[in-house]
Coordinates of C-alpha atoms and ligand atoms in Angstrom, one line a residue:
M1 CA 64.9 -26.3 72.7
Y2 CA 68.6 -25.4 72.8
F3 CA 70.8 -27.7 74.9
L4 CA 73.1 -25.9 77.2
F5 CA 75.6 -27.5 79.6
I6 CA 78.1 -26.4 82.2
K7 CA 81.2 -28.1 83.4
S8 CA 82.8 -28.2 86.8
E9 CA 85.4 -25.5 87.5
S10 CA 89.0 -26.0 88.3
K11 CA 91.6 -23.7 89.8
T12 CA 94.9 -22.7 88.3
P13 CA 98.0 -23.3 90.4
G14 CA 97.8 -19.6 91.4
G15 CA 94.3 -20.1 92.7
L16 CA 92.3 -18.4 90.0
P17 CA 89.1 -20.1 88.9
A18 CA 89.4 -21.6 85.4
R19 CA 86.4 -22.5 83.3
P20 CA 85.2 -22.5 79.7
V21 CA 83.5 -19.4 78.4
L22 CA 80.0 -20.9 78.3
T23 CA 80.1 -22.2 81.8
S24 CA 81.2 -18.7 82.9
Y25 CA 78.4 -17.2 81.0
Y26 CA 75.6 -19.6 82.1
K27 CA 76.6 -19.2 85.7
S28 CA 76.6 -15.4 85.5
S29 CA 73.8 -13.1 86.5
H30 CA 73.7 -11.9 82.8
F31 CA 72.4 -15.3 81.9
K32 CA 70.4 -16.2 85.0
N33 CA 68.5 -12.9 85.1
R34 CA 68.3 -12.3 81.4
P35 CA 65.3 -10.2 80.4
F36 CA 62.7 -11.9 78.3
D37 CA 63.7 -12.4 74.7
P38 CA 62.2 -15.0 72.4
Y39 CA 65.7 -16.0 71.3
T40 CA 66.8 -17.0 74.8
N41 CA 63.5 -18.3 76.0
Y42 CA 64.6 -21.9 76.4
T43 CA 62.6 -25.0 77.2
S44 CA 65.3 -25.9 79.8
P45 CA 64.8 -24.2 83.2
N46 CA 68.1 -22.7 84.4
E47 CA 68.4 -25.3 87.1
T48 CA 68.6 -28.1 84.4
I49 CA 71.4 -26.2 82.6
L50 CA 73.3 -25.4 85.8
C51 CA 73.2 -29.0 87.0
P52 CA 76.9 -30.2 87.1
D53 CA 75.9 -33.9 86.4
S54 CA 75.8 -34.1 82.6
Y55 CA 73.5 -37.1 82.6
Q56 CA 70.9 -35.5 84.7
S57 CA 71.3 -32.2 82.8
M58 CA 70.7 -34.0 79.5
Y59 CA 67.8 -36.1 80.8
S60 CA 66.0 -33.2 82.3
Q61 CA 66.5 -30.9 79.3
L62 CA 65.2 -33.5 76.9
L63 CA 62.2 -34.2 79.2
C64 CA 61.4 -30.5 79.3
G65 CA 61.8 -30.2 75.6
L66 CA 59.4 -33.1 75.0
C67 CA 56.8 -31.6 77.5
Q68 CA 56.8 -28.3 75.6
R69 CA 57.0 -29.9 72.1
T70 CA 54.4 -27.8 70.4
Q71 CA 56.0 -24.5 71.6
V72 CA 59.4 -25.4 70.2
L73 CA 60.4 -23.2 67.2
R74 CA 64.1 -23.8 67.1
V75 CA 66.3 -26.7 68.2
G76 CA 70.0 -26.8 68.7
A77 CA 73.2 -26.7 70.7
V78 CA 76.4 -24.9 70.3
F79 CA 78.1 -27.5 68.1
A80 CA 76.5 -30.1 65.9
S81 CA 78.2 -32.9 67.8
G82 CA 76.4 -31.8 71.1
F83 CA 73.0 -31.7 69.4
I84 CA 73.5 -35.2 67.9
R85 CA 74.6 -36.4 71.2
A86 CA 71.2 -35.3 72.6
I87 CA 69.3 -37.1 69.9
R88 CA 71.4 -40.3 70.6
F89 CA 70.6 -39.9 74.3
L90 CA 66.9 -39.8 73.3
E91 CA 67.3 -42.9 71.2
K92 CA 68.7 -44.7 74.3
H93 CA 66.5 -43.4 77.0
W94 CA 63.1 -42.6 75.5
Q95 CA 61.4 -45.3 77.5
L96 CA 62.5 -43.9 80.8
L97 CA 61.5 -40.4 79.6
C98 CA 58.1 -41.6 78.6
R99 CA 57.6 -43.3 81.9
D100 CA 58.2 -40.0 83.7
I101 CA 55.9 -38.1 81.3
R102 CA 53.2 -40.7 81.8
S103 CA 53.3 -40.6 85.6
G104 CA 54.1 -36.9 86.0
T105 CA 56.9 -37.7 88.3
L106 CA 60.7 -37.9 88.1
D107 CA 62.3 -41.2 88.7
P108 CA 64.3 -40.6 91.9
T109 CA 67.1 -42.9 90.8
V110 CA 67.6 -40.9 87.6
I111 CA 67.1 -37.3 88.9
T112 CA 68.7 -36.9 92.3
D113 CA 69.6 -33.2 92.1
P114 CA 67.0 -31.4 94.3
A115 CA 67.2 -28.1 92.4
V116 CA 66.5 -29.9 89.1
R117 CA 63.7 -32.0 90.6
E118 CA 62.0 -28.9 91.9
A119 CA 62.4 -26.8 88.8
V120 CA 61.1 -29.6 86.4
L121 CA 58.2 -30.5 88.7
T122 CA 57.1 -27.0 89.4
K123 CA 57.8 -25.3 86.0
V124 CA 57.3 -28.0 83.4
L125 CA 56.0 -31.4 84.4
H126 CA 52.9 -30.3 86.2
R127 CA 50.8 -33.5 85.8
P128 CA 50.7 -37.0 84.4
D129 CA 50.4 -36.8 80.6
P130 CA 49.7 -40.3 79.2
E131 CA 48.6 -38.9 75.9
L132 CA 52.0 -37.2 75.3
A133 CA 53.8 -40.3 76.6
D134 CA 51.9 -42.5 74.1
F135 CA 52.7 -40.1 71.2
V136 CA 56.4 -39.9 72.0
E137 CA 56.5 -43.7 72.4
S138 CA 54.8 -44.4 69.1
E139 CA 57.2 -42.1 67.3
C140 CA 60.4 -43.4 69.0
R141 CA 59.4 -47.0 68.5
K142 CA 59.3 -46.6 64.7
D143 CA 62.1 -48.4 62.8
S144 CA 63.4 -45.3 61.2
W145 CA 64.3 -42.1 63.0
Q146 CA 64.3 -40.1 59.8
G147 CA 62.7 -36.7 60.5
I148 CA 62.4 -37.5 64.3
I149 CA 63.0 -33.8 65.0
T150 CA 60.1 -32.6 62.9
R151 CA 57.9 -35.4 64.1
L152 CA 58.4 -34.8 67.8
W153 CA 58.8 -31.0 67.6
P154 CA 56.5 -30.2 64.6
N155 CA 56.8 -26.4 64.7
T156 CA 60.6 -26.3 64.5
K157 CA 61.7 -23.9 61.8
Y158 CA 65.5 -24.5 61.9
V159 CA 68.4 -26.2 63.6
D160 CA 70.7 -23.8 65.3
V161 CA 74.1 -25.5 65.4
I162 CA 77.6 -24.8 64.2
V163 CA 78.3 -27.0 61.2
T164 CA 81.4 -25.2 59.8
G165 CA 84.9 -26.6 60.1
T166 CA 85.1 -30.2 61.2
M167 CA 81.5 -30.1 62.3
S168 CA 80.5 -30.2 58.6
Q169 CA 80.8 -34.0 58.7
Y170 CA 77.5 -34.0 60.8
I171 CA 75.5 -32.3 58.1
P172 CA 74.1 -35.6 56.6
T173 CA 73.1 -36.9 60.0
L174 CA 71.4 -33.6 60.9
D175 CA 69.6 -33.6 57.5
F176 CA 68.4 -37.1 58.2
Y177 CA 67.0 -36.4 61.7
S178 CA 65.5 -33.0 60.7
N179 CA 64.2 -33.9 57.2
G180 CA 66.4 -31.2 55.8
L181 CA 65.5 -28.2 58.0
P182 CA 67.8 -25.2 57.5
L183 CA 71.0 -25.5 59.5
V184 CA 71.9 -22.1 60.9
C185 CA 75.4 -21.3 62.1
T186 CA 75.2 -18.0 63.9
M187 CA 78.5 -17.4 65.5
Y188 CA 82.2 -17.9 65.6
A189 CA 83.7 -17.6 69.0
S190 CA 86.2 -19.1 71.5
S191 CA 86.9 -19.1 75.1
E192 CA 89.6 -16.6 74.6
C193 CA 87.5 -14.1 72.6
Y194 CA 84.3 -13.7 70.7
F195 CA 85.1 -13.3 67.0
G196 CA 82.1 -12.7 64.8
V197 CA 78.6 -13.4 63.5
N198 CA 77.0 -14.8 60.4
L199 CA 75.1 -12.0 58.8
N200 CA 73.3 -14.3 56.4
P201 CA 72.1 -17.0 58.8
L202 CA 69.9 -18.9 56.3
C203 CA 72.7 -19.4 53.8
K204 CA 73.9 -22.9 53.0
P205 CA 76.4 -24.4 55.5
S206 CA 79.1 -24.4 52.8
E207 CA 78.7 -20.7 52.2
V208 CA 78.8 -19.5 55.8
A209 CA 81.0 -16.5 56.3
Y210 CA 81.6 -14.8 59.6
T211 CA 82.0 -11.1 59.9
L212 CA 84.5 -10.3 62.7
I213 CA 83.3 -7.7 65.1
P214 CA 86.2 -5.2 65.2
T215 CA 85.6 -4.1 68.8
M216 CA 85.8 -7.6 70.3
A217 CA 89.6 -7.6 70.2
Y218 CA 92.4 -6.3 68.1
F219 CA 92.5 -8.7 65.2
E220 CA 95.6 -9.4 63.1
F221 CA 96.3 -12.0 60.4
L222 CA 99.2 -14.2 59.6
P223 CA 99.2 -15.1 55.9
V224 CA 99.4 -18.8 55.2
H225 CA 100.4 -20.6 52.0
R226 CA 103.3 -18.3 51.2
N227 CA 106.8 -17.6 52.5
N228 CA 106.1 -15.6 55.5
N229 CA 109.2 -16.4 57.5
N230 CA 109.4 -13.0 59.1
G231 CA 105.9 -13.6 60.6
E232 CA 104.5 -10.3 59.1
L233 CA 101.0 -9.6 60.4
V234 CA 98.3 -8.0 58.3
D235 CA 95.6 -5.7 59.8
L236 CA 91.9 -6.4 59.6
A237 CA 91.5 -3.6 57.1
D238 CA 94.2 -5.0 54.8
V239 CA 93.2 -8.6 54.2
K240 CA 92.7 -9.7 50.6
L241 CA 89.8 -11.5 49.1
G242 CA 90.5 -15.2 48.6
H243 CA 93.6 -15.2 50.8
E244 CA 94.0 -17.5 53.8
Y245 CA 95.2 -16.3 57.2
E246 CA 95.8 -17.6 60.7
L247 CA 93.9 -15.5 63.2
V248 CA 95.9 -13.6 65.8
V249 CA 94.2 -11.7 68.6
T250 CA 95.1 -9.2 71.3
T251 CA 92.3 -9.3 73.9
Y252 CA 91.0 -7.0 76.6
A253 CA 91.7 -9.8 79.1
G254 CA 95.4 -9.5 78.3
L255 CA 96.4 -12.1 75.6
Y256 CA 98.9 -10.4 73.4
R257 CA 99.2 -11.4 69.7
Y258 CA 97.8 -14.8 70.6
R259 CA 97.6 -17.3 67.8
V260 CA 94.1 -18.8 68.0
G261 CA 95.1 -21.7 65.8
D262 CA 92.3 -21.3 63.2
V263 CA 92.8 -20.7 59.5
L264 CA 90.2 -18.4 57.8
R265 CA 89.7 -17.4 54.2
V266 CA 88.4 -14.0 53.1
A267 CA 85.1 -14.7 51.4
G268 CA 83.9 -11.1 50.9
F269 CA 83.1 -7.8 52.6
K270 CA 80.1 -6.3 54.4
N271 CA 80.7 -2.6 53.6
R272 CA 84.4 -2.6 54.4
A273 CA 84.3 -5.3 57.0
P274 CA 85.9 -8.5 55.8
Q275 CA 84.0 -11.8 56.1
F276 CA 85.7 -15.1 56.6
N277 CA 85.0 -18.7 55.8
F278 CA 86.3 -21.0 58.6
I279 CA 88.8 -23.3 56.9
C280 CA 90.3 -25.4 59.7
R281 CA 92.3 -25.6 62.8
K282 CA 95.8 -25.1 61.9
N283 CA 97.3 -28.1 63.6
V284 CA 98.7 -30.9 61.5
V285 CA 96.8 -34.0 62.5
L286 CA 99.0 -36.8 61.2
S287 CA 102.6 -37.1 60.5
I288 CA 104.9 -40.2 60.3
D289 CA 107.9 -38.8 58.4
S290 CA 108.1 -35.6 56.4
D291 CA 104.4 -36.0 55.5
K292 CA 102.0 -33.6 57.2
T293 CA 98.3 -34.2 56.9
D294 CA 95.9 -31.6 58.2
E295 CA 92.2 -32.0 59.1
V296 CA 90.8 -30.7 55.9
E297 CA 92.8 -33.1 53.8
L298 CA 92.0 -36.0 56.1
Q299 CA 88.3 -35.1 56.0
G300 CA 88.4 -34.9 52.2
A301 CA 90.1 -38.2 51.9
V302 CA 87.6 -40.0 54.2
K303 CA 84.8 -38.4 52.2
N304 CA 86.2 -39.7 48.9
A305 CA 86.5 -43.2 50.3
V306 CA 83.0 -43.2 51.7
D307 CA 81.5 -41.8 48.5
A308 CA 83.4 -44.2 46.3
H309 CA 82.9 -47.5 48.2
L310 CA 80.5 -47.4 51.2
V311 CA 77.6 -45.4 49.9
A312 CA 76.7 -48.3 47.5
F313 CA 76.2 -50.5 50.7
G314 CA 74.1 -47.8 52.5
G315 CA 77.1 -47.2 54.7
S316 CA 78.5 -43.9 56.0
V317 CA 81.0 -42.9 58.7
A318 CA 79.2 -41.6 61.7
E319 CA 82.4 -40.6 63.5
Y320 CA 86.1 -41.0 62.9
T321 CA 89.5 -40.2 64.3
S322 CA 93.0 -41.1 63.4
Y323 CA 96.3 -42.1 64.9
A324 CA 99.8 -42.0 63.7
D325 CA 101.0 -45.4 64.7
T326 CA 104.7 -45.5 65.0
K327 CA 104.8 -48.1 67.7
T328 CA 103.4 -51.3 66.3
T329 CA 104.9 -51.2 62.8
I330 CA 108.1 -50.0 61.3
P331 CA 107.8 -47.9 59.3
G332 CA 104.8 -46.3 61.1
H333 CA 101.5 -46.0 59.4
Y334 CA 98.2 -44.0 59.6
V335 CA 95.4 -45.7 61.4
L336 CA 91.8 -44.5 60.9
Y337 CA 89.1 -45.5 63.5
W338 CA 85.7 -45.5 61.9
E339 CA 82.3 -45.9 63.6
L340 CA 79.9 -46.7 60.8
S341 CA 76.2 -46.1 60.4
V342 CA 74.9 -48.7 58.0
K343 CA 71.4 -48.5 56.5
G344 CA 71.8 -51.2 53.9
T345 CA 71.1 -54.9 54.5
T346 CA 74.0 -56.4 52.6
A347 CA 77.1 -57.1 54.7
I348 CA 80.1 -55.0 53.6
P349 CA 82.9 -57.4 52.4
P350 CA 86.5 -56.8 53.7
S351 CA 87.7 -55.9 50.1
V352 CA 85.5 -52.8 50.3
Y353 CA 87.3 -51.6 53.4
E354 CA 90.6 -52.3 51.7
D355 CA 89.5 -50.2 48.8
C356 CA 88.6 -47.5 51.2
C357 CA 92.1 -47.6 52.6
L358 CA 93.6 -47.2 49.1
T359 CA 91.2 -44.4 48.2
V360 CA 92.2 -42.5 51.4
E361 CA 95.8 -42.9 50.4
E362 CA 95.2 -41.8 46.8
S363 CA 93.5 -38.7 48.2
L364 CA 96.4 -37.6 50.4
N365 CA 99.1 -35.2 49.2
S366 CA 102.1 -36.1 47.2
V367 CA 104.5 -35.9 50.2
Y368 CA 102.6 -38.7 51.8
R369 CA 102.4 -40.8 48.7
Q370 CA 106.1 -40.3 48.0
G371 CA 106.8 -41.6 51.5
R372 CA 104.7 -44.7 50.8
V373 CA 105.9 -45.4 47.2
S374 CA 109.4 -44.1 46.9
D375 CA 110.9 -43.4 50.4
K376 CA 109.1 -46.4 51.9
S377 CA 109.0 -44.3 55.1
I378 CA 105.3 -44.9 55.7
G379 CA 103.5 -48.2 55.9
P380 CA 100.1 -49.1 54.4
L381 CA 97.2 -47.2 55.9
E382 CA 94.9 -49.1 58.2
I383 CA 91.2 -48.7 58.8
K384 CA 89.8 -50.1 62.1
I385 CA 86.1 -50.4 62.4
V386 CA 84.9 -49.8 65.9
E387 CA 81.7 -50.9 67.7
Q388 CA 78.7 -48.7 67.8
G389 CA 78.9 -46.2 70.7
T390 CA 82.7 -46.1 70.8
F391 CA 82.8 -42.4 70.1
D392 CA 80.2 -41.7 72.8
K393 CA 82.5 -43.6 75.2
L394 CA 85.4 -41.4 73.9
M395 CA 83.3 -38.3 74.7
D396 CA 82.3 -39.7 78.1
Y397 CA 86.0 -40.3 78.8
A398 CA 86.9 -36.7 77.8
I399 CA 84.1 -35.3 79.9
S400 CA 85.3 -37.4 82.9
L401 CA 88.7 -35.7 82.5
G402 CA 87.0 -32.3 82.5
A403 CA 86.0 -31.5 78.9
S404 CA 82.7 -29.6 78.5
I405 CA 79.8 -31.1 76.6
N406 CA 79.1 -27.8 74.9
Q407 CA 82.5 -27.3 73.6
Y408 CA 83.6 -30.9 73.0
K409 CA 84.7 -31.7 69.5
T410 CA 85.7 -35.2 68.5
P411 CA 89.5 -35.1 68.1
R412 CA 90.4 -35.9 64.5
C413 CA 93.6 -37.3 65.7
V414 CA 94.4 -39.1 69.0
K415 CA 97.7 -39.4 70.7
F416 CA 96.9 -39.9 74.4
E417 CA 97.6 -43.6 75.1
P418 CA 94.5 -44.4 77.3
I419 CA 92.3 -43.1 74.4
V420 CA 94.1 -45.2 71.8
E421 CA 93.6 -48.2 74.2
L422 CA 89.9 -47.4 74.5
L423 CA 89.6 -47.3 70.7
N424 CA 91.6 -50.5 70.3
S425 CA 89.5 -52.3 72.8
R426 CA 86.4 -51.8 70.7
V427 CA 87.8 -52.8 67.2
E428 CA 85.5 -55.1 65.2
G429 CA 87.7 -55.4 62.1
S430 CA 90.9 -54.1 60.8
Y431 CA 91.9 -53.6 57.1
F432 CA 95.0 -52.5 55.3
S433 CA 95.7 -50.8 52.1
P434 CA 96.4 -53.7 49.6
K435 CA 98.9 -51.8 47.5
C436 CA 100.8 -48.5 47.1
P437 CA 98.9 -45.4 46.0
K438 CA 99.9 -43.7 42.7
W439 CA 102.7 -41.2 42.9
V440 CA 104.5 -39.5 40.0
P441 CA 108.0 -38.4 40.7
G442 CA 108.7 -34.7 40.2
H443 CA 105.0 -33.8 40.4
K444 CA 104.6 -31.8 43.5
Q445 CA 101.3 -31.0 45.0
W446 CA 101.8 -29.1 48.2
S447 CA 99.7 -30.0 51.2
N448 CA 98.1 -27.2 53.1
N449 CA 100.7 -27.2 55.9
V450 CA 103.7 -27.9 53.8
K451 CA 105.4 -24.7 54.9
N452 CA 105.7 -26.1 58.4
Ligands
LIG1 P1 87.0 -23.3 72.6 O1 88.5 -23.1 72.9 O2 86.5 -24.6 73.2 O3 86.2 -22.1 73.1 O4 86.8 -23.4 71.1 C1 87.1 -22.4 70.2 C2 87.4 -23.0 68.8 O5 86.2 -23.7 68.4 C3 87.7 -22.0 67.8 O6 89.0 -21.5 67.8 C4 87.4 -22.8 66.5 O7 88.5 -23.7 66.2 C5 86.2 -23.6 67.0 N1 85.0 -22.9 66.5 C6 84.3 -22.0 67.2 N2 83.2 -21.5 66.5 C7 83.3 -22.1 65.3 C8 82.6 -22.0 64.1 N3 81.5 -21.2 64.0 N4 82.9 -22.8 63.1 C9 84.0 -23.7 63.2 N5 84.7 -23.8 64.3 C10 84.4 -23.0 65.3

């Protein structure tokens, strides 16, 4: 049960079709007429994958997955966020799904696409199955959804999702839903070029290393973390163990020395082929003054705050993003939007969120803290708690603008005004750092992106 989605195509001003790599692939005859292979023998009929309406596509794929529950050996989606979205969809719509399973029909107001109707009714939902509907209902009705994957799909051996890079924040949620099944990251790829594979798929997510396939493109590497003002590139054969590089590709399709925007670290070698840990996307996410905070640093700071203050209340951050607010305060300040998942029963007092603000600030690099303490060029950090479902709305919004569900990643920083407005319209509480973080003059701790 691997969830696959397409997105609608657009045209470039010159009239060429433009679409993400997976849409291209799923619509191609390579995919549609693929020979039998257990690895690509999906519970979703092609018609449900190729349905341009993402709601109908998700609904029908889940329905087919439930109907074939005992045959499912692997569950997943390209990115962890997409898979979790499917589980959330099930949480919201299981009653509708069970009604269709019980009656052996498809609600005509839900599934209107004729190709999807025909495929599901002829290939999967052959007859009313009240027994299955009762079972799914009884599992979904339970208070806790812990282990829901293994309860509904009992033969599942592993979860096939990418959980490296920023997707690593979903690991606890996946562990919860799957009762700790292995999380397998198989590939590292992009729309511009396929990069590599994980040759040790059962390793821990924190140890995943991708071996770049040398024939996929011409790979070169721009060293990071040292003076490299002349932009000297290193060849695949010359990268050094432990060093970090920005990936540069020259592709068959014609991109020349294209900077992908990812930072990789050499983790080891398979024979003489280097293997890389995915570190982060290179972009700086937040900056108010001379401070530059990248994704890794922000993610680490959020984790520190959650571990130090929220865990005791059974709280965790289900989703987050950030915003460099230079409009409403002078000096500007960092704003973090947090959607919480709270399992405890005690209400979290405001002082705990204020402590979280301070811990985030304490965890940021010295350039940031100097700006706060000495230069006073940055205002106190703010955490805004948003209502449940806000980040789903954000994704819906991105999809309505043309993003693809497969490839959607929650942005760790937002700038686009309508998105900031959407987030602000769903704020339940707002908290500021109560004092300045610690900063020792003359003690420089460089941030990852300080060379920029
Ligand atoms: P796209 O342009 O939507 O095709 O996305 C490609 C980008 O997704 C890559 O440049 C990476 O930043 C990210 N990505 C793809 N595969 C992985 C992976 N295995 N781990 C972490 N990030 C990934």
